[in-house]
PDB file of C-alpha atoms in Angstrom:
ATOM      1  CA  UNK S   1      32.917  -0.059  -4.542  1.00  0.00           C
ATOM      2  CA  UNK S   2      32.636  -1.557  -7.963  1.00  0.00           C
ATOM      3  CA  UNK S   3      31.365  -5.006  -8.358  1.00  0.00           C
ATOM      4  CA  UNK S   4      34.057  -7.536  -7.197  1.00  0.00           C
ATOM      5  CA  UNK S   5      33.377  -6.850  -3.522  1.00  0.00           C
ATOM      6  CA  UNK S   6      29.607  -7.093  -4.014  1.00  0.00           C
ATOM      7  CA  UNK S   7      29.891 -10.331  -5.967  1.00  0.00           C
ATOM      8  CA  UNK S   8      32.173 -11.789  -3.315  1.00  0.00           C
ATOM      9  CA  UNK S   9      29.560 -11.116  -0.628  1.00  0.00           C
ATOM     10  CA  UNK S  10      26.783 -12.652  -2.706  1.00  0.00           C
ATOM     11  CA  UNK S  11      28.911 -15.708  -3.463  1.00  0.00           C
ATOM     12  CA  UNK S  12      29.644 -16.175   0.238  1.00  0.00           C
ATOM     13  CA  UNK S  13      25.922 -16.360   1.021  1.00  0.00           C
ATOM     14  CA  UNK S  14      25.318 -18.933  -1.694  1.00  0.00           C
ATOM     15  CA  UNK S  15      28.387 -20.928  -0.668  1.00  0.00           C
ATOM     16  CA  UNK S  16      26.842 -21.514   2.767  1.00  0.00           C
ATOM     17  CA  UNK S  17      24.020 -23.560   1.255  1.00  0.00           C
ATOM     18  CA  UNK S  18      25.821 -26.848   0.444  1.00  0.00           C
ATOM     19  CA  UNK S  19      27.288 -27.078   3.938  1.00  0.00           C
ATOM     20  CA  UNK S  20      23.880 -26.428   5.493  1.00  0.00           C
ATOM     21  CA  UNK S  21      22.295 -29.043   3.302  1.00  0.00           C
ATOM     22  CA  UNK S  22      25.031 -31.574   4.101  1.00  0.00           C
ATOM     23  CA  UNK S  23      24.450 -30.958   7.789  1.00  0.00           C
ATOM     24  CA  UNK S  24      20.820 -32.045   7.324  1.00  0.00           C
ATOM     25  CA  UNK S  25      22.065 -35.490   6.243  1.00  0.00           C
ATOM     26  CA  UNK S  26      23.488 -36.184   9.701  1.00  0.00           C
ATOM     27  CA  UNK S  27      26.571 -38.261  10.504  1.00  0.00           C
ATOM     28  CA  UNK S  28      25.112 -41.541   9.248  1.00  0.00           C
ATOM     29  CA  UNK S  29      24.164 -44.774  11.037  1.00  0.00           C
ATOM     30  CA  UNK S  30      25.901 -48.011  11.823  1.00  0.00           C
ATOM     31  CA  UNK S  31      26.390 -50.621   9.063  1.00  0.00           C
ATOM     32  CA  UNK S  32      23.361 -52.835   8.679  1.00  0.00           C
ATOM     33  CA  UNK S  33      20.841 -50.438  10.231  1.00  0.00           C
ATOM     34  CA  UNK S  34      17.496 -50.807   8.385  1.00  0.00           C
ATOM     35  CA  UNK S  35      17.380 -47.221   7.159  1.00  0.00           C
ATOM     36  CA  UNK S  36      21.128 -46.603   6.817  1.00  0.00           C
ATOM     37  CA  UNK S  37      20.695 -45.332   3.246  1.00  0.00           C
ATOM     38  CA  UNK S  38      17.253 -43.750   3.552  1.00  0.00           C
ATOM     39  CA  UNK S  39      17.017 -40.127   2.368  1.00  0.00           C
ATOM     40  CA  UNK S  40      16.176 -37.700   5.154  1.00  0.00           C
ATOM     41  CA  UNK S  41      12.596 -36.471   5.185  1.00  0.00           C
ATOM     42  CA  UNK S  42      12.105 -32.781   4.430  1.00  0.00           C
ATOM     43  CA  UNK S  43      11.159 -30.607   7.376  1.00  0.00           C
ATOM     44  CA  UNK S  44      11.181 -27.325   5.419  1.00  0.00           C
ATOM     45  CA  UNK S  45       8.171 -25.945   3.568  1.00  0.00           C
ATOM     46  CA  UNK S  46       8.439 -22.717   1.558  1.00  0.00           C
ATOM     47  CA  UNK S  47       4.689 -22.117   1.242  1.00  0.00           C
ATOM     48  CA  UNK S  48       3.533 -18.865   2.832  1.00  0.00           C
ATOM     49  CA  UNK S  49       4.118 -15.144   3.024  1.00  0.00           C
ATOM     50  CA  UNK S  50       7.384 -13.388   3.833  1.00  0.00           C
ATOM     51  CA  UNK S  51       8.912  -9.911   4.129  1.00  0.00           C
ATOM     52  CA  UNK S  52      12.436  -8.662   4.598  1.00  0.00           C
ATOM     53  CA  UNK S  53      15.226  -6.170   3.995  1.00  0.00           C
ATOM     54  CA  UNK S  54      18.143  -6.189   1.556  1.00  0.00           C
ATOM     55  CA  UNK S  55      21.159  -4.139   0.503  1.00  0.00           C
ATOM     56  CA  UNK S  56      23.802  -4.223  -2.189  1.00  0.00           C
ATOM     57  CA  UNK S  57      25.117  -2.267  -5.114  1.00  0.00           C
ATOM     58  CA  UNK S  58      25.348  -2.204  -8.840  1.00  0.00           C
ATOM     59  CA  UNK S  59      26.117  -0.548 -12.121  1.00  0.00           C
ATOM     60  CA  UNK S  60      24.183   0.612 -15.165  1.00  0.00           C
ATOM     61  CA  UNK S  61      23.852   3.170 -17.927  1.00  0.00           C
ATOM     62  CA  UNK S  62      21.999   6.409 -18.577  1.00  0.00           C
ATOM     63  CA  UNK S  63      22.353   6.374 -22.376  1.00  0.00           C
ATOM     64  CA  UNK S  64      26.169   6.605 -22.807  1.00  0.00           C
ATOM     65  CA  UNK S  65      26.935   7.599 -19.183  1.00  0.00           C
ATOM     66  CA  UNK S  66      28.084   4.873 -16.756  1.00  0.00           C
ATOM     67  CA  UNK S  67      26.327   4.583 -13.394  1.00  0.00           C
ATOM     68  CA  UNK S  68      27.449   2.919 -10.164  1.00  0.00           C
ATOM     69  CA  UNK S  69      26.470   3.018  -6.506  1.00  0.00           C
ATOM     70  CA  UNK S  70      24.562   1.337  -3.683  1.00  0.00           C
ATOM     71  CA  UNK S  71      20.978   0.184  -3.147  1.00  0.00           C
ATOM     72  CA  UNK S  72      18.981  -0.737  -0.067  1.00  0.00           C
ATOM     73  CA  UNK S  73      15.335  -1.539   0.427  1.00  0.00           C
ATOM     74  CA  UNK S  74      12.572  -3.954   1.349  1.00  0.00           C
ATOM     75  CA  UNK S  75      10.821  -6.907  -0.278  1.00  0.00           C
ATOM     76  CA  UNK S  76       7.820  -9.120   0.361  1.00  0.00           C
ATOM     77  CA  UNK S  77       5.873 -11.867  -1.332  1.00  0.00           C
ATOM     78  CA  UNK S  78       4.142 -15.233  -1.189  1.00  0.00           C
ATOM     79  CA  UNK S  79       5.351 -18.721  -2.154  1.00  0.00           C
ATOM     80  CA  UNK S  80       3.526 -21.912  -3.115  1.00  0.00           C
ATOM     81  CA  UNK S  81       5.460 -25.187  -2.912  1.00  0.00           C
ATOM     82  CA  UNK S  82       4.552 -28.152  -5.164  1.00  0.00           C
ATOM     83  CA  UNK S  83       6.763 -31.109  -4.282  1.00  0.00           C
ATOM     84  CA  UNK S  84      10.271 -29.701  -4.967  1.00  0.00           C
ATOM     85  CA  UNK S  85       9.084 -26.749  -7.065  1.00  0.00           C
ATOM     86  CA  UNK S  86       8.351 -23.329  -5.569  1.00  0.00           C
ATOM     87  CA  UNK S  87       6.344 -20.656  -7.406  1.00  0.00           C
ATOM     88  CA  UNK S  88       5.387 -17.249  -6.132  1.00  0.00           C
ATOM     89  CA  UNK S  89       5.149 -13.510  -6.568  1.00  0.00           C
ATOM     90  CA  UNK S  90       7.357 -10.824  -5.043  1.00  0.00           C
ATOM     91  CA  UNK S  91       7.416  -7.037  -4.875  1.00  0.00           C
ATOM     92  CA  UNK S  92      10.315  -4.818  -3.859  1.00  0.00           C
ATOM     93  CA  UNK S  93      11.388  -1.185  -3.539  1.00  0.00           C
ATOM     94  CA  UNK S  94      14.939   0.194  -3.403  1.00  0.00           C
ATOM     95  CA  UNK S  95      16.423   3.573  -2.575  1.00  0.00           C
ATOM     96  CA  UNK S  96      19.247   3.900  -5.098  1.00  0.00           C
ATOM     97  CA  UNK S  97      22.545   5.746  -5.200  1.00  0.00           C
ATOM     98  CA  UNK S  98      23.403   4.689  -8.767  1.00  0.00           C
ATOM     99  CA  UNK S  99      24.684   7.887 -10.367  1.00  0.00           C
ATOM    100  CA  UNK S 100      27.073   9.590 -12.760  1.00  0.00           C
ATOM    101  CA  UNK S 101      28.659  12.999 -12.142  1.00  0.00           C
ATOM    102  CA  UNK S 102      29.721  14.789 -15.305  1.00  0.00           C
ATOM    103  CA  UNK S 103      31.068  18.274 -15.850  1.00  0.00           C
ATOM    104  CA  UNK S 104      28.278  20.407 -14.387  1.00  0.00           C
ATOM    105  CA  UNK S 105      25.674  17.627 -14.705  1.00  0.00           C
ATOM    106  CA  UNK S 106      24.459  14.691 -12.652  1.00  0.00           C
ATOM    107  CA  UNK S 107      22.102  11.777 -13.380  1.00  0.00           C
ATOM    108  CA  UNK S 108      20.905   9.460 -10.615  1.00  0.00           C
ATOM    109  CA  UNK S 109      18.496   6.567 -10.431  1.00  0.00           C
ATOM    110  CA  UNK S 110      16.723   7.578  -7.218  1.00  0.00           C
ATOM    111  CA  UNK S 111      14.320   4.647  -6.852  1.00  0.00           C
ATOM    112  CA  UNK S 112      13.941   1.149  -8.289  1.00  0.00           C
ATOM    113  CA  UNK S 113      10.987  -1.153  -7.813  1.00  0.00           C
ATOM    114  CA  UNK S 114       9.458  -4.267  -9.314  1.00  0.00           C
ATOM    115  CA  UNK S 115       6.653  -6.821  -9.171  1.00  0.00           C
ATOM    116  CA  UNK S 116       7.977 -10.196 -10.302  1.00  0.00           C
ATOM    117  CA  UNK S 117       7.056 -13.858 -10.589  1.00  0.00           C
ATOM    118  CA  UNK S 118       9.514 -16.334  -9.059  1.00  0.00           C
ATOM    119  CA  UNK S 119       9.990 -19.992  -9.987  1.00  0.00           C
ATOM    120  CA  UNK S 120      12.472 -22.188  -8.185  1.00  0.00           C
ATOM    121  CA  UNK S 121      13.576 -25.644  -7.101  1.00  0.00           C
ATOM    122  CA  UNK S 122      14.252 -26.514  -3.487  1.00  0.00           C
ATOM    123  CA  UNK S 123      16.867 -28.790  -1.923  1.00  0.00           C
ATOM    124  CA  UNK S 124      15.112 -28.720   1.456  1.00  0.00           C
ATOM    125  CA  UNK S 125      16.695 -25.679   3.115  1.00  0.00           C
ATOM    126  CA  UNK S 126      18.186 -24.272  -0.092  1.00  0.00           C
ATOM    127  CA  UNK S 127      16.138 -22.717  -2.901  1.00  0.00           C
ATOM    128  CA  UNK S 128      17.458 -21.694  -6.330  1.00  0.00           C
ATOM    129  CA  UNK S 129      15.168 -19.494  -8.427  1.00  0.00           C
ATOM    130  CA  UNK S 130      14.683 -17.390 -11.523  1.00  0.00           C
ATOM    131  CA  UNK S 131      12.524 -14.281 -11.530  1.00  0.00           C
ATOM    132  CA  UNK S 132      11.040 -11.747 -13.923  1.00  0.00           C
ATOM    133  CA  UNK S 133       8.352  -9.125 -14.225  1.00  0.00           C
ATOM    134  CA  UNK S 134       7.426  -5.440 -14.373  1.00  0.00           C
ATOM    135  CA  UNK S 135       9.813  -2.766 -13.089  1.00  0.00           C
ATOM    136  CA  UNK S 136       9.839   1.001 -12.553  1.00  0.00           C
ATOM    137  CA  UNK S 137      12.543   3.504 -11.715  1.00  0.00           C
ATOM    138  CA  UNK S 138      12.806   7.223 -11.028  1.00  0.00           C
ATOM    139  CA  UNK S 139      15.607   9.099 -12.763  1.00  0.00           C
ATOM    140  CA  UNK S 140      16.841  12.546 -11.807  1.00  0.00           C
ATOM    141  CA  UNK S 141      18.861  14.860 -14.079  1.00  0.00           C
ATOM    142  CA  UNK S 142      20.556  18.015 -12.769  1.00  0.00           C
ATOM    143  CA  UNK S 143      22.570  20.792 -14.365  1.00  0.00           C
ATOM    144  CA  UNK S 144      22.999  24.480 -13.583  1.00  0.00           C
ATOM    145  CA  UNK S 145      19.561  25.293 -15.023  1.00  0.00           C
ATOM    146  CA  UNK S 146      17.501  22.123 -14.457  1.00  0.00           C
ATOM    147  CA  UNK S 147      16.506  19.632 -11.779  1.00  0.00           C
ATOM    148  CA  UNK S 148      14.117  17.169 -13.416  1.00  0.00           C
ATOM    149  CA  UNK S 149      12.779  13.765 -12.300  1.00  0.00           C
ATOM    150  CA  UNK S 150      11.058  11.264 -14.571  1.00  0.00           C
ATOM    151  CA  UNK S 151       9.499   7.851 -13.960  1.00  0.00           C
ATOM    152  CA  UNK S 152      10.785   5.053 -16.209  1.00  0.00           C
ATOM    153  CA  UNK S 153       8.908   1.783 -16.808  1.00  0.00           C
ATOM    154  CA  UNK S 154      10.237  -1.514 -18.117  1.00  0.00           C
ATOM    155  CA  UNK S 155      11.177  -4.999 -16.921  1.00  0.00           C
ATOM    156  CA  UNK S 156      13.347  -6.822 -14.384  1.00  0.00           C
ATOM    157  CA  UNK S 157      14.937 -10.266 -14.879  1.00  0.00           C
ATOM    158  CA  UNK S 158      17.239 -12.182 -12.559  1.00  0.00           C
ATOM    159  CA  UNK S 159      18.181 -15.250 -10.546  1.00  0.00           C
ATOM    160  CA  UNK S 160      19.384 -16.116  -7.072  1.00  0.00           C
ATOM    161  CA  UNK S 161      19.565 -18.463  -4.128  1.00  0.00           C
ATOM    162  CA  UNK S 162      17.895 -18.489  -0.720  1.00  0.00           C
ATOM    163  CA  UNK S 163      18.595 -20.584   2.373  1.00  0.00           C
ATOM    164  CA  UNK S 164      16.375 -21.212   5.393  1.00  0.00           C
ATOM    165  CA  UNK S 165      18.427 -20.519   8.533  1.00  0.00           C
ATOM    166  CA  UNK S 166      15.427 -21.507  10.648  1.00  0.00           C
ATOM    167  CA  UNK S 167      11.828 -22.323   9.679  1.00  0.00           C
ATOM    168  CA  UNK S 168      11.031 -18.599   9.843  1.00  0.00           C
ATOM    169  CA  UNK S 169      14.267 -16.880   8.797  1.00  0.00           C
ATOM    170  CA  UNK S 170      16.080 -17.078   5.465  1.00  0.00           C
ATOM    171  CA  UNK S 171      19.111 -15.436   3.838  1.00  0.00           C
ATOM    172  CA  UNK S 172      19.265 -14.639   0.128  1.00  0.00           C
ATOM    173  CA  UNK S 173      21.618 -13.460  -2.604  1.00  0.00           C
ATOM    174  CA  UNK S 174      20.356 -12.395  -6.021  1.00  0.00           C
ATOM    175  CA  UNK S 175      21.115 -10.572  -9.259  1.00  0.00           C
ATOM    176  CA  UNK S 176      18.554  -8.405 -11.087  1.00  0.00           C
ATOM    177  CA  UNK S 177      18.812  -6.655 -14.455  1.00  0.00           C
ATOM    178  CA  UNK S 178      16.492  -3.671 -14.997  1.00  0.00           C
ATOM    179  CA  UNK S 179      15.627  -2.395 -18.462  1.00  0.00           C
ATOM    180  CA  UNK S 180      13.883   0.883 -17.697  1.00  0.00           C
ATOM    181  CA  UNK S 181      13.226   2.357 -21.125  1.00  0.00           C
ATOM    182  CA  UNK S 182      13.634   5.913 -22.401  1.00  0.00           C
ATOM    183  CA  UNK S 183      12.290   9.220 -21.058  1.00  0.00           C
ATOM    184  CA  UNK S 184      12.688  12.865 -22.129  1.00  0.00           C
ATOM    185  CA  UNK S 185      14.681  15.352 -20.045  1.00  0.00           C
ATOM    186  CA  UNK S 186      15.596  18.992 -20.485  1.00  0.00           C
ATOM    187  CA  UNK S 187      19.229  20.058 -20.272  1.00  0.00           C
ATOM    188  CA  UNK S 188      21.062  23.347 -20.634  1.00  0.00           C
ATOM    189  CA  UNK S 189      21.847  22.421 -24.239  1.00  0.00           C
ATOM    190  CA  UNK S 190      18.236  21.413 -25.043  1.00  0.00           C
ATOM    191  CA  UNK S 191      15.964  18.329 -24.909  1.00  0.00           C
ATOM    192  CA  UNK S 192      17.569  14.908 -24.526  1.00  0.00           C
ATOM    193  CA  UNK S 193      16.409  11.327 -24.230  1.00  0.00           C
ATOM    194  CA  UNK S 194      17.858   9.058 -21.529  1.00  0.00           C
ATOM    195  CA  UNK S 195      17.674   5.277 -21.824  1.00  0.00           C
ATOM    196  CA  UNK S 196      18.216   3.822 -18.322  1.00  0.00           C
ATOM    197  CA  UNK S 197      19.425   0.367 -17.257  1.00  0.00           C
ATOM    198  CA  UNK S 198      20.636  -1.085 -13.953  1.00  0.00           C
ATOM    199  CA  UNK S 199      22.314  -4.304 -12.780  1.00  0.00           C
ATOM    200  CA  UNK S 200      21.905  -4.992  -9.073  1.00  0.00           C
ATOM    201  CA  UNK S 201      23.603  -7.563  -6.833  1.00  0.00           C
ATOM    202  CA  UNK S 202      22.134  -7.687  -3.339  1.00  0.00           C
ATOM    203  CA  UNK S 203      21.834  -9.821  -0.229  1.00  0.00           C
ATOM    204  CA  UNK S 204      19.114  -9.835   2.382  1.00  0.00           C
ATOM    205  CA  UNK S 205      17.141 -11.495   5.139  1.00  0.00           C
ATOM    206  CA  UNK S 206      13.466 -12.513   5.105  1.00  0.00           C
ATOM    207  CA  UNK S 207      11.024 -13.454   7.838  1.00  0.00           C
ATOM    208  CA  UNK S 208       8.509 -16.147   6.841  1.00  0.00           C
ATOM    209  CA  UNK S 209       5.072 -15.966   8.460  1.00  0.00           C
TER     210      UNK S 209
END
């Protein structure tokens, strides 16, 4: 499932935005009408709370081991709009299938979560944003003698786009990079340190209250 298919889906969501925005402009008015060239007034406001679901996939590393797999989860937050700028805070949680199967061993990132600030610019129905903040993940290492889980803490950074389908429903596509730091695990051959990272591409829907 590696990344081309995931990226293609995310790009398709973002590609819908220009057409939706163009539709807001209407078909125009007759020559000479008083407001023939007037910009349309905005009817969309991003201020308020929201919650939704998302899914996607990604890749990463557990030290030198490559990880890949799916993610799905939920998100929620609150936006404040100031003219064309939108600032807010968002939290999310993902069940993760990012894993690597070696000879007699397996490492998986079981959970990913974050609390992030978001800052964006809106073109009425379409919002582009950057985001960053605190992140956590749960890693699990298995071999014939061990089954150990550890919580990792670090950061998440990313960017994305979101489009209001209606005043209350929006679709989004985003990329997030997780730097989850290093934790100690026990293996059959002795102690080891695993430095975990993840790169997630996901799409989702949100309901705005």
